[in-house]
Structure formats: structure tokens, C-alpha cells
PDB file of C-alpha atoms in Angstrom:
ATOM      1  CA  MET A 171     -28.090   2.712  32.481  1.00 63.00           C
ATOM      2  CA  ASN A 172     -27.167   1.067  29.224  1.00 71.00           C
ATOM      3  CA  THR A 173     -24.811   2.963  26.947  1.00 84.00           C
ATOM      4  CA  SER A 174     -24.934   2.944  23.160  1.00 87.00           C
ATOM      5  CA  LYS A 175     -22.038   0.483  23.205  1.00 87.00           C
ATOM      6  CA  ASP A 176     -24.005  -1.863  25.476  1.00 87.00           C
ATOM      7  CA  GLU A 177     -26.979  -1.645  23.146  1.00 88.00           C
ATOM      8  CA  ILE A 178     -24.882  -2.556  20.093  1.00 91.00           C
ATOM      9  CA  LEU A 179     -23.242  -5.490  21.859  1.00 88.00           C
ATOM     10  CA  ASN A 180     -26.622  -6.743  23.119  1.00 86.00           C
ATOM     11  CA  ARG A 181     -28.000  -6.683  19.579  1.00 88.00           C
ATOM     12  CA  ILE A 182     -24.998  -8.623  18.271  1.00 87.00           C
ATOM     13  CA  GLN A 183     -25.416 -11.196  21.028  1.00 84.00           C
ATOM     14  CA  ALA A 184     -29.107 -11.567  20.231  1.00 84.00           C
ATOM     15  CA  ALA A 185     -28.387 -12.008  16.532  1.00 85.00           C
ATOM     16  CA  LEU A 186     -25.925 -14.817  17.312  1.00 80.00           C
ATOM     17  CA  CYS A 187     -28.131 -16.652  19.815  1.00 80.00           C
ATOM     18  CA  ASP A 188     -28.977 -19.448  17.370  1.00 79.00           C
ATOM     19  CA  VAL A 189     -25.350 -20.154  16.391  1.00 76.00           C
ATOM     20  CA  PRO A 190     -24.037 -23.377  17.977  1.00 79.00           C
ATOM     21  CA  PRO A 191     -21.056 -22.665  20.297  1.00 75.00           C
ATOM     22  CA  ALA A 192     -18.888 -25.253  18.530  1.00 77.00           C
ATOM     23  CA  GLU A 193     -19.454 -23.803  15.068  1.00 75.00           C
ATOM     24  CA  THR A 194     -16.501 -22.128  13.324  1.00 74.00           C
ATOM     25  CA  PRO A 195     -16.513 -19.795  10.309  1.00 65.00           C
ATOM     26  CA  ASP A 196     -15.110 -22.616   8.151  1.00 67.00           C
ATOM     27  CA  ASP A 197     -18.223 -24.693   8.787  1.00 65.00           C
ATOM     28  CA  VAL A 198     -20.333 -22.349   6.680  1.00 67.00           C
ATOM     29  CA  PRO A 199     -19.555 -22.272   2.940  1.00 70.00           C
ATOM     30  CA  ILE A 200     -19.053 -18.767   1.586  1.00 66.00           C
ATOM     31  CA  ALA A 201     -19.184 -17.844  -2.092  1.00 67.00           C
ATOM     32  CA  ARG A 202     -15.798 -16.688  -3.369  1.00 61.00           C
ATOM     33  CA  GLU A 203     -16.768 -15.179  -6.706  1.00 61.00           C
ATOM     34  CA  TYR A 204     -14.195 -12.449  -6.212  1.00 55.00           C
ATOM     35  CA  ARG A 205     -11.370 -14.918  -6.872  1.00 58.00           C
ATOM     36  CA  HIS A 206      -9.975 -14.522 -10.370  1.00 55.00           C
ATOM     37  CA  ASP A 207      -7.560 -17.170 -11.584  1.00 52.00           C
ATOM     38  CA  ASP A 208      -7.780 -16.411 -15.307  1.00 54.00           C
ATOM     39  CA  SER A 209      -4.246 -15.331 -16.251  1.00 51.00           C
ATOM     40  CA  SER A 210      -5.524 -13.968 -19.575  1.00 52.00           C
ATOM     41  CA  GLN A 211      -7.159 -11.121 -17.626  1.00 66.00           C
ATOM     42  CA  HIS A 212      -3.915 -10.115 -15.930  1.00 73.00           C
ATOM     43  CA  ASP A 213      -2.909  -7.389 -18.375  1.00 74.00           C
ATOM     44  CA  GLY A 214      -6.309  -5.767 -17.999  1.00 89.00           C
ATOM     45  CA  LEU A 215      -5.859  -5.992 -14.229  1.00 93.00           C
ATOM     46  CA  ILE A 216      -2.546  -4.123 -14.379  1.00 95.00           C
ATOM     47  CA  ASP A 217      -3.991  -1.491 -16.695  1.00 95.00           C
ATOM     48  CA  ARG A 218      -6.911  -0.932 -14.329  1.00 95.00           C
ATOM     49  CA  PHE A 219      -4.570  -0.564 -11.355  1.00 96.00           C
ATOM     50  CA  ALA A 220      -2.436   1.973 -13.239  1.00 96.00           C
ATOM     51  CA  GLU A 221      -5.532   3.924 -14.271  1.00 95.00           C
ATOM     52  CA  ARG A 222      -6.930   4.044 -10.734  1.00 95.00           C
ATOM     53  CA  VAL A 223      -3.595   5.132  -9.253  1.00 94.00           C
ATOM     54  CA  SER A 224      -3.233   7.922 -11.800  1.00 94.00           C
ATOM     55  CA  GLU A 225      -6.725   9.175 -10.912  1.00 91.00           C
ATOM     56  CA  TYR A 226      -5.299  10.025  -7.480  1.00 88.00           C
ATOM     57  CA  ARG A 227      -2.777  12.383  -9.142  1.00 88.00           C
ATOM     58  CA  ALA A 228       0.037   9.903  -8.654  1.00 91.00           C
ATOM     59  CA  VAL A 229       2.703   9.446 -11.324  1.00 94.00           C
ATOM     60  CA  VAL A 230       2.580   5.934 -12.774  1.00 96.00           C
ATOM     61  CA  ARG A 231       4.940   4.197 -15.176  1.00 96.00           C
ATOM     62  CA  ARG A 232       5.147   0.596 -16.336  1.00 96.00           C
ATOM     63  CA  VAL A 233       8.643  -0.777 -16.972  1.00 97.00           C
ATOM     64  CA  SER A 234      10.406  -4.093 -17.465  1.00 96.00           C
ATOM     65  CA  SER A 235      12.656  -5.538 -14.779  1.00 95.00           C
ATOM     66  CA  SER A 236      15.730  -4.628 -16.826  1.00 95.00           C
ATOM     67  CA  GLU A 237      14.478  -1.045 -17.178  1.00 97.00           C
ATOM     68  CA  LEU A 238      13.782  -0.598 -13.464  1.00 97.00           C
ATOM     69  CA  PRO A 239      17.185   0.807 -12.354  1.00 96.00           C
ATOM     70  CA  GLY A 240      17.115   3.340 -15.195  1.00 97.00           C
ATOM     71  CA  ALA A 241      13.514   4.284 -14.411  1.00 97.00           C
ATOM     72  CA  ILE A 242      14.382   4.918 -10.765  1.00 98.00           C
ATOM     73  CA  ALA A 243      17.374   7.012 -11.828  1.00 97.00           C
ATOM     74  CA  SER A 244      15.304   9.110 -14.251  1.00 97.00           C
ATOM     75  CA  SER A 245      12.585   9.656 -11.636  1.00 97.00           C
ATOM     76  CA  CYS A 246      15.155  10.888  -9.129  1.00 97.00           C
ATOM     77  CA  ALA A 247      16.871  13.090 -11.705  1.00 96.00           C
ATOM     78  CA  ALA A 248      13.565  14.668 -12.751  1.00 95.00           C
ATOM     79  CA  ARG A 249      12.901  15.737  -9.172  1.00 94.00           C
ATOM     80  CA  GLY A 250      16.481  16.659  -8.327  1.00 96.00           C
ATOM     81  CA  VAL A 251      16.647  13.958  -5.653  1.00 96.00           C
ATOM     82  CA  ARG A 252      20.060  13.769  -4.005  1.00 96.00           C
ATOM     83  CA  SER A 253      19.204  11.644  -0.954  1.00 97.00           C
ATOM     84  CA  LEU A 254      16.789   8.758  -0.396  1.00 97.00           C
ATOM     85  CA  ALA A 255      15.647   7.092   2.789  1.00 97.00           C
ATOM     86  CA  VAL A 256      15.697   3.353   2.156  1.00 97.00           C
ATOM     87  CA  PRO A 257      14.907   0.156   4.075  1.00 97.00           C
ATOM     88  CA  THR A 258      18.040  -1.801   4.935  1.00 96.00           C
ATOM     89  CA  ASP A 259      16.835  -4.774   2.859  1.00 96.00           C
ATOM     90  CA  LEU A 260      16.096  -2.815  -0.326  1.00 96.00           C
ATOM     91  CA  PRO A 261      17.192  -4.874  -3.374  1.00 95.00           C
ATOM     92  CA  ASP A 262      20.704  -4.184  -4.648  1.00 93.00           C
ATOM     93  CA  GLY A 263      20.992  -1.847  -7.608  1.00 94.00           C
ATOM     94  CA  TRP A 264      17.830   0.146  -6.945  1.00 97.00           C
ATOM     95  CA  VAL A 265      19.521   3.297  -5.608  1.00 96.00           C
ATOM     96  CA  PRO A 266      21.030   5.158  -8.580  1.00 96.00           C
ATOM     97  CA  GLU A 267      24.518   6.621  -8.715  1.00 94.00           C
ATOM     98  CA  GLY A 268      24.689  10.207  -7.545  1.00 94.00           C
ATOM     99  CA  VAL A 269      21.931   9.655  -4.972  1.00 97.00           C
ATOM    100  CA  GLU A 270      22.956   9.172  -1.359  1.00 96.00           C
ATOM    101  CA  PRO A 271      21.133   6.236   0.269  1.00 96.00           C
ATOM    102  CA  MET A 272      20.099   6.819   3.884  1.00 97.00           C
ATOM    103  CA  PRO A 273      19.502   3.321   5.327  1.00 96.00           C
ATOM    104  CA  ASP A 274      17.085   3.194   8.240  1.00 96.00           C
ATOM    105  CA  VAL A 275      19.242   0.891  10.362  1.00 95.00           C
ATOM    106  CA  ASP A 276      17.208  -0.337  13.345  1.00 93.00           C
ATOM    107  CA  GLY A 277      14.854   2.627  12.880  1.00 91.00           C
ATOM    108  CA  GLY A 278      17.770   4.995  13.443  1.00 94.00           C
ATOM    109  CA  LEU A 279      16.635   7.784  11.127  1.00 95.00           C
ATOM    110  CA  THR A 280      15.012  10.463  13.270  1.00 95.00           C
ATOM    111  CA  ASN A 281      11.796  12.264  12.356  1.00 94.00           C
ATOM    112  CA  ALA A 282      13.837  15.415  11.744  1.00 94.00           C
ATOM    113  CA  GLN A 283      16.118  13.570   9.305  1.00 95.00           C
ATOM    114  CA  LEU A 284      13.193  11.975   7.457  1.00 94.00           C
ATOM    115  CA  ASP A 285      11.568  15.375   7.126  1.00 91.00           C
ATOM    116  CA  VAL A 286      14.507  16.871   5.205  1.00 93.00           C
ATOM    117  CA  ILE A 287      15.536  13.859   3.113  1.00 96.00           C
ATOM    118  CA  ASP A 288      14.543  14.310  -0.535  1.00 96.00           C
ATOM    119  CA  GLY A 289      12.415  11.179  -0.664  1.00 96.00           C
ATOM    120  CA  VAL A 290      11.974   7.505   0.142  1.00 97.00           C
ATOM    121  CA  LEU A 291      12.279   4.444  -2.086  1.00 98.00           C
ATOM    122  CA  THR A 292      10.474   1.209  -1.168  1.00 97.00           C
ATOM    123  CA  ALA A 293       8.879  -1.954  -2.434  1.00 98.00           C
ATOM    124  CA  CYS A 294       5.354  -2.935  -1.317  1.00 97.00           C
ATOM    125  CA  ALA A 295       3.382  -5.899   0.007  1.00 97.00           C
ATOM    126  CA  LEU A 296       0.665  -5.824  -2.647  1.00 97.00           C
ATOM    127  CA  ALA A 297      -1.543  -3.549  -4.724  1.00 97.00           C
ATOM    128  CA  ILE A 298      -5.298  -3.551  -5.381  1.00 96.00           C
ATOM    129  CA  ALA A 299      -6.618  -2.752  -8.855  1.00 96.00           C
ATOM    130  CA  GLN A 300     -10.191  -2.085  -7.725  1.00 94.00           C
ATOM    131  CA  THR A 301      -9.207   0.925  -5.614  1.00 94.00           C
ATOM    132  CA  GLY A 302      -5.744   1.817  -6.923  1.00 95.00           C
ATOM    133  CA  THR A 303      -4.362   1.108  -3.471  1.00 96.00           C
ATOM    134  CA  ILE A 304      -0.815   0.131  -2.476  1.00 97.00           C
ATOM    135  CA  VAL A 305      -0.349  -1.714   0.818  1.00 97.00           C
ATOM    136  CA  LEU A 306       2.802  -1.738   2.925  1.00 97.00           C
ATOM    137  CA  ASP A 307       3.034  -4.249   5.770  1.00 96.00           C
ATOM    138  CA  GLY A 308       6.612  -3.814   6.953  1.00 94.00           C
ATOM    139  CA  GLY A 309       7.778  -6.787   4.901  1.00 95.00           C
ATOM    140  CA  PRO A 310      10.856  -7.053   2.638  1.00 96.00           C
ATOM    141  CA  GLY A 311      11.972  -3.770   1.089  1.00 96.00           C
ATOM    142  CA  GLN A 312       9.337  -1.672   2.880  1.00 97.00           C
ATOM    143  CA  GLY A 313      10.715  -0.547   6.228  1.00 95.00           C
ATOM    144  CA  ARG A 314       8.758   0.880   9.149  1.00 94.00           C
ATOM    145  CA  ARG A 315       5.720   3.156   8.772  1.00 92.00           C
ATOM    146  CA  ALA A 316       7.462   6.463   9.552  1.00 92.00           C
ATOM    147  CA  LEU A 317       9.878   5.846   6.704  1.00 94.00           C
ATOM    148  CA  THR A 318       7.119   6.350   4.126  1.00 93.00           C
ATOM    149  CA  LEU A 319       4.982   8.902   5.981  1.00 92.00           C
ATOM    150  CA  LEU A 320       7.456  11.713   6.702  1.00 92.00           C
ATOM    151  CA  PRO A 321       9.429  12.300   3.462  1.00 93.00           C
ATOM    152  CA  ASP A 322       7.662  14.525   0.932  1.00 93.00           C
ATOM    153  CA  TYR A 323       8.243  12.143  -2.001  1.00 95.00           C
ATOM    154  CA  HIS A 324       7.589   8.387  -2.122  1.00 97.00           C
ATOM    155  CA  LEU A 325       8.857   6.306  -5.032  1.00 98.00           C
ATOM    156  CA  CYS A 326       7.264   2.859  -4.779  1.00 98.00           C
ATOM    157  CA  VAL A 327       8.013  -0.231  -6.850  1.00 98.00           C
ATOM    158  CA  VAL A 328       5.125  -2.630  -7.502  1.00 98.00           C
ATOM    159  CA  ARG A 329       5.662  -5.979  -9.221  1.00 97.00           C
ATOM    160  CA  THR A 330       2.883  -7.159 -11.522  1.00 96.00           C
ATOM    161  CA  ASP A 331       2.520 -10.389  -9.534  1.00 95.00           C
ATOM    162  CA  GLN A 332       1.675  -8.293  -6.463  1.00 97.00           C
ATOM    163  CA  VAL A 333      -1.437  -6.775  -8.051  1.00 96.00           C
ATOM    164  CA  VAL A 334      -4.772  -8.331  -7.060  1.00 95.00           C
ATOM    165  CA  ASP A 335      -8.205  -7.462  -8.390  1.00 93.00           C
ATOM    166  CA  LEU A 336     -10.434  -6.761  -5.394  1.00 93.00           C
ATOM    167  CA  VAL A 337     -10.054  -5.671  -1.778  1.00 93.00           C
ATOM    168  CA  PRO A 338     -11.048  -9.095  -0.300  1.00 91.00           C
ATOM    169  CA  GLU A 339      -8.209 -10.717  -2.250  1.00 92.00           C
ATOM    170  CA  GLY A 340      -5.787  -8.200  -0.795  1.00 94.00           C
ATOM    171  CA  VAL A 341      -7.081  -8.769   2.725  1.00 93.00           C
ATOM    172  CA  GLU A 342      -6.635 -12.521   2.303  1.00 91.00           C
ATOM    173  CA  ARG A 343      -3.010 -12.090   1.233  1.00 93.00           C
ATOM    174  CA  LEU A 344      -2.342  -9.907   4.271  1.00 95.00           C
ATOM    175  CA  PHE A 345      -3.492 -12.582   6.718  1.00 92.00           C
ATOM    176  CA  GLU A 346       0.005 -13.513   7.899  1.00 93.00           C
ATOM    177  CA  ALA A 347       0.972  -9.876   8.439  1.00 94.00           C
ATOM    178  CA  ALA A 348      -2.211  -9.350  10.426  1.00 92.00           C
ATOM    179  CA  GLN A 349      -1.558 -12.463  12.510  1.00 92.00           C
ATOM    180  CA  ALA A 350       1.920 -11.140  13.258  1.00 93.00           C
ATOM    181  CA  ARG A 351       0.356  -7.786  14.238  1.00 92.00           C
ATOM    182  CA  ARG A 352       2.557  -5.872  11.804  1.00 93.00           C
ATOM    183  CA  PRO A 353       1.314  -2.317  11.212  1.00 93.00           C
ATOM    184  CA  MET A 354      -0.013  -1.729   7.701  1.00 95.00           C
ATOM    185  CA  THR A 355      -0.237   1.375   5.560  1.00 95.00           C
ATOM    186  CA  TRP A 356      -2.867   1.518   2.810  1.00 95.00           C
ATOM    187  CA  ILE A 357      -1.939   4.171   0.238  1.00 93.00           C
ATOM    188  CA  SER A 358      -4.443   5.463  -2.299  1.00 89.00           C
ATOM    189  CA  GLY A 359      -2.542   8.279  -3.993  1.00 81.00           C
ATOM    190  CA  PRO A 360      -0.568  11.119  -2.420  1.00 75.00           C
ATOM    191  CA  SER A 361      -1.617  12.376   0.994  1.00 68.00           C
ATOM    192  CA  ALA A 362      -4.445  14.904   0.600  1.00 67.00           C
ATOM    193  CA  THR A 363      -7.338  16.408   2.510  1.00 68.00           C
ATOM    194  CA  SER A 364      -9.803  19.253   2.084  1.00 65.00           C
ATOM    195  CA  ASP A 365     -11.551  21.662   4.426  1.00 64.00           C
ATOM    196  CA  ILE A 366     -15.232  22.524   4.608  1.00 69.00           C
ATOM    197  CA  GLU A 367     -14.825  24.789   1.568  1.00 67.00           C
ATOM    198  CA  LEU A 368     -13.286  21.848  -0.359  1.00 67.00           C
ATOM    199  CA  SER A 369      -9.889  23.516  -0.628  1.00 68.00           C
ATOM    200  CA  ARG A 370      -7.522  20.625  -1.332  1.00 66.00           C
ATOM    201  CA  VAL A 371      -4.275  20.476   0.633  1.00 64.00           C
ATOM    202  CA  GLU A 372      -1.647  17.842  -0.173  1.00 64.00           C
ATOM    203  CA  GLY A 373       1.106  16.423   2.001  1.00 57.00           C
ATOM    204  CA  VAL A 374      -0.684  16.677   5.341  1.00 60.00           C
ATOM    205  CA  HIS A 375      -0.683  13.035   6.465  1.00 66.00           C
ATOM    206  CA  GLY A 376       2.094  11.660   4.266  1.00 71.00           C
ATOM    207  CA  PRO A 377       4.051  12.284   1.053  1.00 85.00           C
ATOM    208  CA  ARG A 378       2.882  15.133  -1.142  1.00 88.00           C
ATOM    209  CA  THR A 379       4.052  13.236  -4.225  1.00 92.00           C
ATOM    210  CA  LEU A 380       3.604   9.522  -4.944  1.00 94.00           C
ATOM    211  CA  GLU A 381       5.312   7.906  -7.911  1.00 96.00           C
ATOM    212  CA  VAL A 382       4.675   4.257  -8.785  1.00 97.00           C
ATOM    213  CA  LEU A 383       6.834   2.055 -11.002  1.00 98.00           C
ATOM    214  CA  ILE A 384       4.986  -1.080 -12.089  1.00 98.00           C
ATOM    215  CA  VAL A 385       7.522  -3.762 -12.971  1.00 97.00           C
ATOM    216  CA  ASP A 386       6.631  -6.406 -15.546  1.00 92.00           C
ATOM    217  CA  LEU A 387       8.148  -9.779 -14.637  1.00 79.00           C
TER     218      LEU A 387
END
């Protein structure tokens, strides 16, 4: 007896029956209208990303590179943050004075420790203006997945050159991470869900509060 899975696979096989075995995806030209190389549109791109992120109830600020350390310090002070989980390769000077950095050396921070730390500070792999999404792929300044899923507060730094327009552009940039099988986290605002009565609950699957600092280069 064929299962639903068998039926789906049989239909896919039938649909591909006229494709030559030697053909590769690169043999067929595909329109790439989603690519945007016009640098004059970049400011509008950043503004759209900031707007979409704020629609998710995230806190968003745009700062210059020289203002970044002060912006991080003021964000931590506003929330009374006294300890931050940080990747071991976080850029120097990001953790403000008076805040204890908790480096995740070789994934040594336990789940219990991450749960009580005041927050986490990371960079990101890229950001997508279309959906207001931030993507972490375990690259420089990002750390492992648990580092950004267990603390209640995530302060994330996004450089303007990391912002792309559409999802396909983001997927293309993540090709190497995917090839390396690095786990990815796609973040569209603070963690939130709702029940059948549409009662919104925040902080269920990740940080209750997301704050984004967009750094102009």
C-alpha cells in the first residue's frame, strides 16, 4: 500500500521524467530580479529593516561605529544589566564597564547559568529588510545557538553592510554556512506565541526582549 509520502515522491519523479540526467541547475538560466546593486537605495533599505524590526516590538536604534560602545552601555544601564553572556570572539570594547562578561568558552556556560544571566550580546551573520529578520549562523561574534535562546534579553549588533533586501539574497549569502552544516537561527522579533484565544505570551522559545543596534559604517 502506497503511503502519502510515496505518492508525493512518485509525483515529483513523474514531473522530472523529461529532465536529462546530466543537466544541472546552472544549465537553466533563472531571472535574478531580486538582486539590488544600486547603492543609492541603501539608506531606504536600512530604514525599511529598522521599521520591520520595530513592528515586532523589538527596540531598534541606529548609531555610528564610534557611538556603538556608548549605545551598548546605555542599553545595559537602562535595563539594569550587570552580567552578559558573550561569544569568546566578541569584538573588543563592546562589553561596557560595570557589566561582567560571561564568555562561553567551548560552550562551557550551562543552561542553568544562561537562564539567570541578565542578557546576551552578539553580532549577527546578516539581516533581511523584507521581513525584519536577523540571522545567526554561528560565525564571528555570534556563539552557539543556546547562547541566544536561553537568556531573557538579547542585544544584537547589525552592521549596515550586513542588511540585504529580500530573503533570496539572504539565503544566497548563507550558502557557505549551509554547506558547513552550521545551525542557523532566524530571528524576527522577540520570542512570542499565542494560544487559541490569541493571548500573546512572550519569551517562550527565546528572549523576551530583543534590542537591535544598527551600526552605520
